[in-house]
PDB file of C-alpha atoms in Angstrom:
ATOM      1  CA  UNK A   1     108.540  95.431  52.755  1.00 65.00           C
ATOM      2  CA  UNK A   2     107.518  96.834  56.147  1.00 69.00           C
ATOM      3  CA  UNK A   3     105.367  99.541  54.523  1.00 74.00           C
ATOM      4  CA  UNK A   4     103.620  96.917  52.382  1.00 67.00           C
ATOM      5  CA  UNK A   5     102.941  94.846  55.466  1.00 66.00           C
ATOM      6  CA  UNK A   6     101.673  97.907  57.366  1.00 68.00           C
ATOM      7  CA  UNK A   7      99.362  98.843  54.479  1.00 70.00           C
ATOM      8  CA  UNK A   8      98.033  95.302  54.242  1.00 62.00           C
ATOM      9  CA  UNK A   9      97.403  95.177  57.973  1.00 62.00           C
ATOM     10  CA  UNK A  10      95.589  98.506  57.900  1.00 66.00           C
ATOM     11  CA  UNK A  11      93.207  96.971  55.361  1.00 60.00           C
ATOM     12  CA  UNK A  12      92.802  93.969  57.674  1.00 56.00           C
ATOM     13  CA  UNK A  13      91.986  96.234  60.589  1.00 58.00           C
ATOM     14  CA  UNK A  14      89.252  97.842  58.549  1.00 55.00           C
ATOM     15  CA  UNK A  15      87.919  94.385  57.692  1.00 46.00           C
ATOM     16  CA  UNK A  16      87.865  93.443  61.359  1.00 45.00           C
ATOM     17  CA  UNK A  17      85.938  96.522  62.354  1.00 45.00           C
ATOM     18  CA  UNK A  18      83.259  95.788  59.809  1.00 36.00           C
ATOM     19  CA  UNK A  19      83.318  92.039  60.564  1.00 41.00           C
ATOM     20  CA  UNK A  20      84.193  91.183  56.961  1.00 40.00           C
ATOM     21  CA  UNK A  21      86.675  88.374  56.511  1.00 50.00           C
ATOM     22  CA  UNK A  22      89.031  90.021  54.029  1.00 53.00           C
ATOM     23  CA  UNK A  23      92.739  89.568  53.601  1.00 62.00           C
ATOM     24  CA  UNK A  24      95.122  86.695  53.919  1.00 82.00           C
ATOM     25  CA  UNK A  25      93.954  84.289  56.657  1.00 86.00           C
ATOM     26  CA  UNK A  26      97.512  83.596  57.836  1.00 89.00           C
ATOM     27  CA  UNK A  27      98.266  87.291  58.333  1.00 87.00           C
ATOM     28  CA  UNK A  28      94.938  87.835  60.116  1.00 87.00           C
ATOM     29  CA  UNK A  29      95.809  84.957  62.422  1.00 91.00           C
ATOM     30  CA  UNK A  30      99.287  86.339  63.098  1.00 92.00           C
ATOM     31  CA  UNK A  31      97.860  89.757  63.914  1.00 91.00           C
ATOM     32  CA  UNK A  32      95.202  88.216  66.148  1.00 91.00           C
ATOM     33  CA  UNK A  33      97.772  86.187  68.095  1.00 93.00           C
ATOM     34  CA  UNK A  34     100.043  89.216  68.454  1.00 94.00           C
ATOM     35  CA  UNK A  35      97.138  91.298  69.735  1.00 93.00           C
ATOM     36  CA  UNK A  36      96.187  88.678  72.338  1.00 94.00           C
ATOM     37  CA  UNK A  37      99.761  88.431  73.588  1.00 95.00           C
ATOM     38  CA  UNK A  38     100.016  92.229  73.743  1.00 94.00           C
ATOM     39  CA  UNK A  39      96.857  92.332  75.861  1.00 93.00           C
ATOM     40  CA  UNK A  40      98.649  90.238  78.482  1.00 95.00           C
ATOM     41  CA  UNK A  41     101.696  92.511  78.381  1.00 94.00           C
ATOM     42  CA  UNK A  42      99.557  95.597  78.867  1.00 92.00           C
ATOM     43  CA  UNK A  43      97.314  94.126  81.578  1.00 94.00           C
ATOM     44  CA  UNK A  44      99.487  95.529  84.377  1.00 93.00           C
ATOM     45  CA  UNK A  45      99.514  98.991  82.722  1.00 92.00           C
ATOM     46  CA  UNK A  46     103.280  98.773  82.175  1.00 91.00           C
ATOM     47  CA  UNK A  47     105.074  97.652  79.054  1.00 91.00           C
ATOM     48  CA  UNK A  48     108.571  96.287  79.651  1.00 93.00           C
ATOM     49  CA  UNK A  49     111.283  95.704  77.056  1.00 94.00           C
ATOM     50  CA  UNK A  50     111.558  92.072  78.208  1.00 95.00           C
ATOM     51  CA  UNK A  51     107.869  91.552  77.470  1.00 95.00           C
ATOM     52  CA  UNK A  52     108.216  92.981  73.973  1.00 94.00           C
ATOM     53  CA  UNK A  53     111.192  90.740  73.282  1.00 96.00           C
ATOM     54  CA  UNK A  54     109.189  87.770  74.533  1.00 95.00           C
ATOM     55  CA  UNK A  55     106.299  88.643  72.202  1.00 95.00           C
ATOM     56  CA  UNK A  56     108.712  88.965  69.278  1.00 95.00           C
ATOM     57  CA  UNK A  57     110.333  85.606  70.048  1.00 96.00           C
ATOM     58  CA  UNK A  58     106.928  83.939  70.407  1.00 95.00           C
ATOM     59  CA  UNK A  59     105.744  85.306  67.055  1.00 95.00           C
ATOM     60  CA  UNK A  60     108.894  84.019  65.365  1.00 95.00           C
ATOM     61  CA  UNK A  61     108.418  80.617  66.977  1.00 95.00           C
ATOM     62  CA  UNK A  62     104.655  80.301  66.453  1.00 94.00           C
ATOM     63  CA  UNK A  63     104.574  81.439  62.830  1.00 95.00           C
ATOM     64  CA  UNK A  64     108.168  80.855  61.656  1.00 95.00           C
ATOM     65  CA  UNK A  65     108.601  84.542  60.833  1.00 94.00           C
ATOM     66  CA  UNK A  66     111.826  86.300  60.016  1.00 94.00           C
ATOM     67  CA  UNK A  67     112.999  89.025  62.374  1.00 93.00           C
ATOM     68  CA  UNK A  68     111.894  91.964  60.196  1.00 94.00           C
ATOM     69  CA  UNK A  69     108.374  90.603  59.768  1.00 93.00           C
ATOM     70  CA  UNK A  70     108.123  89.878  63.496  1.00 94.00           C
ATOM     71  CA  UNK A  71     109.297  93.419  64.273  1.00 94.00           C
ATOM     72  CA  UNK A  72     106.696  94.910  61.925  1.00 93.00           C
ATOM     73  CA  UNK A  73     103.986  92.706  63.391  1.00 92.00           C
ATOM     74  CA  UNK A  74     104.991  93.668  66.916  1.00 92.00           C
ATOM     75  CA  UNK A  75     104.969  97.367  66.032  1.00 91.00           C
ATOM     76  CA  UNK A  76     101.486  97.111  64.535  1.00 87.00           C
ATOM     77  CA  UNK A  77     100.230  95.111  67.516  1.00 86.00           C
ATOM     78  CA  UNK A  78     101.539  97.791  69.884  1.00 86.00           C
ATOM     79  CA  UNK A  79      99.905 100.596  67.920  1.00 81.00           C
ATOM     80  CA  UNK A  80      96.587  98.835  67.661  1.00 74.00           C
ATOM     81  CA  UNK A  81      96.384  97.589  71.238  1.00 77.00           C
ATOM     82  CA  UNK A  82      95.520 101.117  72.379  1.00 75.00           C
ATOM     83  CA  UNK A  83      92.609 101.265  69.960  1.00 78.00           C
ATOM     84  CA  UNK A  84      91.371  97.743  70.644  1.00 81.00           C
ATOM     85  CA  UNK A  85      87.724  97.757  71.637  1.00 87.00           C
ATOM     86  CA  UNK A  86      87.167  94.014  71.886  1.00 90.00           C
ATOM     87  CA  UNK A  87      89.378  90.945  71.908  1.00 91.00           C
ATOM     88  CA  UNK A  88      86.594  88.767  70.529  1.00 92.00           C
ATOM     89  CA  UNK A  89      87.464  89.158  66.814  1.00 91.00           C
ATOM     90  CA  UNK A  90      91.002  88.008  67.642  1.00 91.00           C
ATOM     91  CA  UNK A  91      89.727  85.121  69.730  1.00 95.00           C
ATOM     92  CA  UNK A  92      87.474  84.086  66.821  1.00 95.00           C
ATOM     93  CA  UNK A  93      90.459  84.014  64.461  1.00 93.00           C
ATOM     94  CA  UNK A  94      92.485  81.819  66.803  1.00 95.00           C
ATOM     95  CA  UNK A  95      89.575  79.497  67.603  1.00 97.00           C
ATOM     96  CA  UNK A  96      88.814  79.034  63.912  1.00 95.00           C
ATOM     97  CA  UNK A  97      92.394  78.263  62.904  1.00 95.00           C
ATOM     98  CA  UNK A  98      94.105  76.541  65.833  1.00 96.00           C
ATOM     99  CA  UNK A  99      93.755  73.052  67.221  1.00 96.00           C
ATOM    100  CA  UNK A 100      94.180  72.213  70.927  1.00 96.00           C
ATOM    101  CA  UNK A 101      97.971  71.826  70.668  1.00 96.00           C
ATOM    102  CA  UNK A 102      98.370  75.160  68.887  1.00 95.00           C
ATOM    103  CA  UNK A 103      96.167  76.850  71.480  1.00 97.00           C
ATOM    104  CA  UNK A 104      98.455  75.431  74.173  1.00 97.00           C
ATOM    105  CA  UNK A 105     101.358  77.039  72.272  1.00 96.00           C
ATOM    106  CA  UNK A 106      99.524  80.380  72.351  1.00 96.00           C
ATOM    107  CA  UNK A 107      98.908  79.936  76.079  1.00 97.00           C
ATOM    108  CA  UNK A 108     102.625  79.284  76.592  1.00 97.00           C
ATOM    109  CA  UNK A 109     103.360  82.517  74.707  1.00 97.00           C
ATOM    110  CA  UNK A 110     100.921  84.373  76.975  1.00 97.00           C
ATOM    111  CA  UNK A 111     102.644  83.027  80.096  1.00 97.00           C
ATOM    112  CA  UNK A 112     106.103  83.850  78.669  1.00 96.00           C
ATOM    113  CA  UNK A 113     105.053  87.424  77.980  1.00 96.00           C
ATOM    114  CA  UNK A 114     103.616  87.829  81.471  1.00 96.00           C
ATOM    115  CA  UNK A 115     106.694  86.287  83.110  1.00 96.00           C
ATOM    116  CA  UNK A 116     109.300  87.988  80.893  1.00 95.00           C
ATOM    117  CA  UNK A 117     110.150  90.591  83.543  1.00 93.00           C
ATOM    118  CA  UNK A 118     109.986  87.951  86.324  1.00 93.00           C
ATOM    119  CA  UNK A 119     106.997  89.678  87.893  1.00 92.00           C
ATOM    120  CA  UNK A 120     103.636  88.020  87.261  1.00 93.00           C
ATOM    121  CA  UNK A 121     101.009  90.640  87.985  1.00 95.00           C
ATOM    122  CA  UNK A 122      97.589  89.429  89.130  1.00 96.00           C
ATOM    123  CA  UNK A 123      95.934  91.302  86.239  1.00 96.00           C
ATOM    124  CA  UNK A 124      98.134  89.507  83.740  1.00 97.00           C
ATOM    125  CA  UNK A 125      97.201  86.152  85.219  1.00 96.00           C
ATOM    126  CA  UNK A 126      93.515  87.126  85.137  1.00 97.00           C
ATOM    127  CA  UNK A 127      93.762  88.065  81.449  1.00 97.00           C
ATOM    128  CA  UNK A 128      95.459  84.757  80.665  1.00 98.00           C
ATOM    129  CA  UNK A 129      92.740  82.867  82.546  1.00 97.00           C
ATOM    130  CA  UNK A 130      90.051  84.784  80.637  1.00 97.00           C
ATOM    131  CA  UNK A 131      91.727  84.128  77.289  1.00 97.00           C
ATOM    132  CA  UNK A 132      92.126  80.446  78.139  1.00 98.00           C
ATOM    133  CA  UNK A 133      88.384  80.268  78.769  1.00 97.00           C
ATOM    134  CA  UNK A 134      87.569  82.086  75.520  1.00 97.00           C
ATOM    135  CA  UNK A 135      89.930  79.800  73.591  1.00 97.00           C
ATOM    136  CA  UNK A 136      88.325  76.713  75.155  1.00 97.00           C
ATOM    137  CA  UNK A 137      91.593  75.625  76.716  1.00 97.00           C
ATOM    138  CA  UNK A 138      91.065  73.050  79.479  1.00 97.00           C
ATOM    139  CA  UNK A 139      92.070  74.058  82.989  1.00 96.00           C
ATOM    140  CA  UNK A 140      94.663  71.273  83.057  1.00 96.00           C
ATOM    141  CA  UNK A 141      96.389  72.831  80.033  1.00 97.00           C
ATOM    142  CA  UNK A 142      96.171  76.267  81.660  1.00 96.00           C
ATOM    143  CA  UNK A 143      97.967  74.935  84.766  1.00 95.00           C
ATOM    144  CA  UNK A 144     100.449  72.763  82.835  1.00 96.00           C
ATOM    145  CA  UNK A 145     101.580  75.621  80.591  1.00 96.00           C
ATOM    146  CA  UNK A 146     101.854  77.943  83.585  1.00 96.00           C
ATOM    147  CA  UNK A 147     104.152  75.475  85.346  1.00 95.00           C
ATOM    148  CA  UNK A 148     106.167  74.873  82.173  1.00 95.00           C
ATOM    149  CA  UNK A 149     106.907  78.580  81.840  1.00 95.00           C
ATOM    150  CA  UNK A 150     107.075  79.739  85.455  1.00 92.00           C
ATOM    151  CA  UNK A 151     108.559  76.562  86.914  1.00 88.00           C
ATOM    152  CA  UNK A 152     108.936  76.742  90.687  1.00 74.00           C
ATOM    153  CA  UNK A 153     107.639  80.333  90.716  1.00 70.00           C
ATOM    154  CA  UNK A 154     104.183  78.987  89.810  1.00 67.00           C
ATOM    155  CA  UNK A 155     103.884  77.336  93.219  1.00 65.00           C
ATOM    156  CA  UNK A 156     102.677  79.716  95.927  1.00 59.00           C
ATOM    157  CA  UNK A 157     104.382  77.666  98.659  1.00 51.00           C
TER     158      UNK A 157
END
């Protein structure tokens, strides 16, 4: 099962690089979301186990995946994040498929990943802000989701 998923995703990666829209749209969307969340985790140049667990939990929640599929997706997202040249193909996938409420869910997942180790790095916050802009998420939603996830830690005072 995992090898089939890996093979399918390798074909999707080739489709992305050539800008052809091949493959199952749901799997492309899952991979795109995983890649965006991984970008936040890697923004501080450290990858913590808590962040990976947060990404896994978010993928299960967002896409109603089983644990094995989420693990395979997470593994592929980790491998590919090193080779990622541009986030724009992933942003396009999410923008094309998600409504405002679903984009807020993605933003929540980004904040959870950044806050998983209880240390919000300024680079992680900058990446989330950039992604929010690219996903056309209103600033009010950006702030609301930050406060929902970080709670009192979101207030500088």
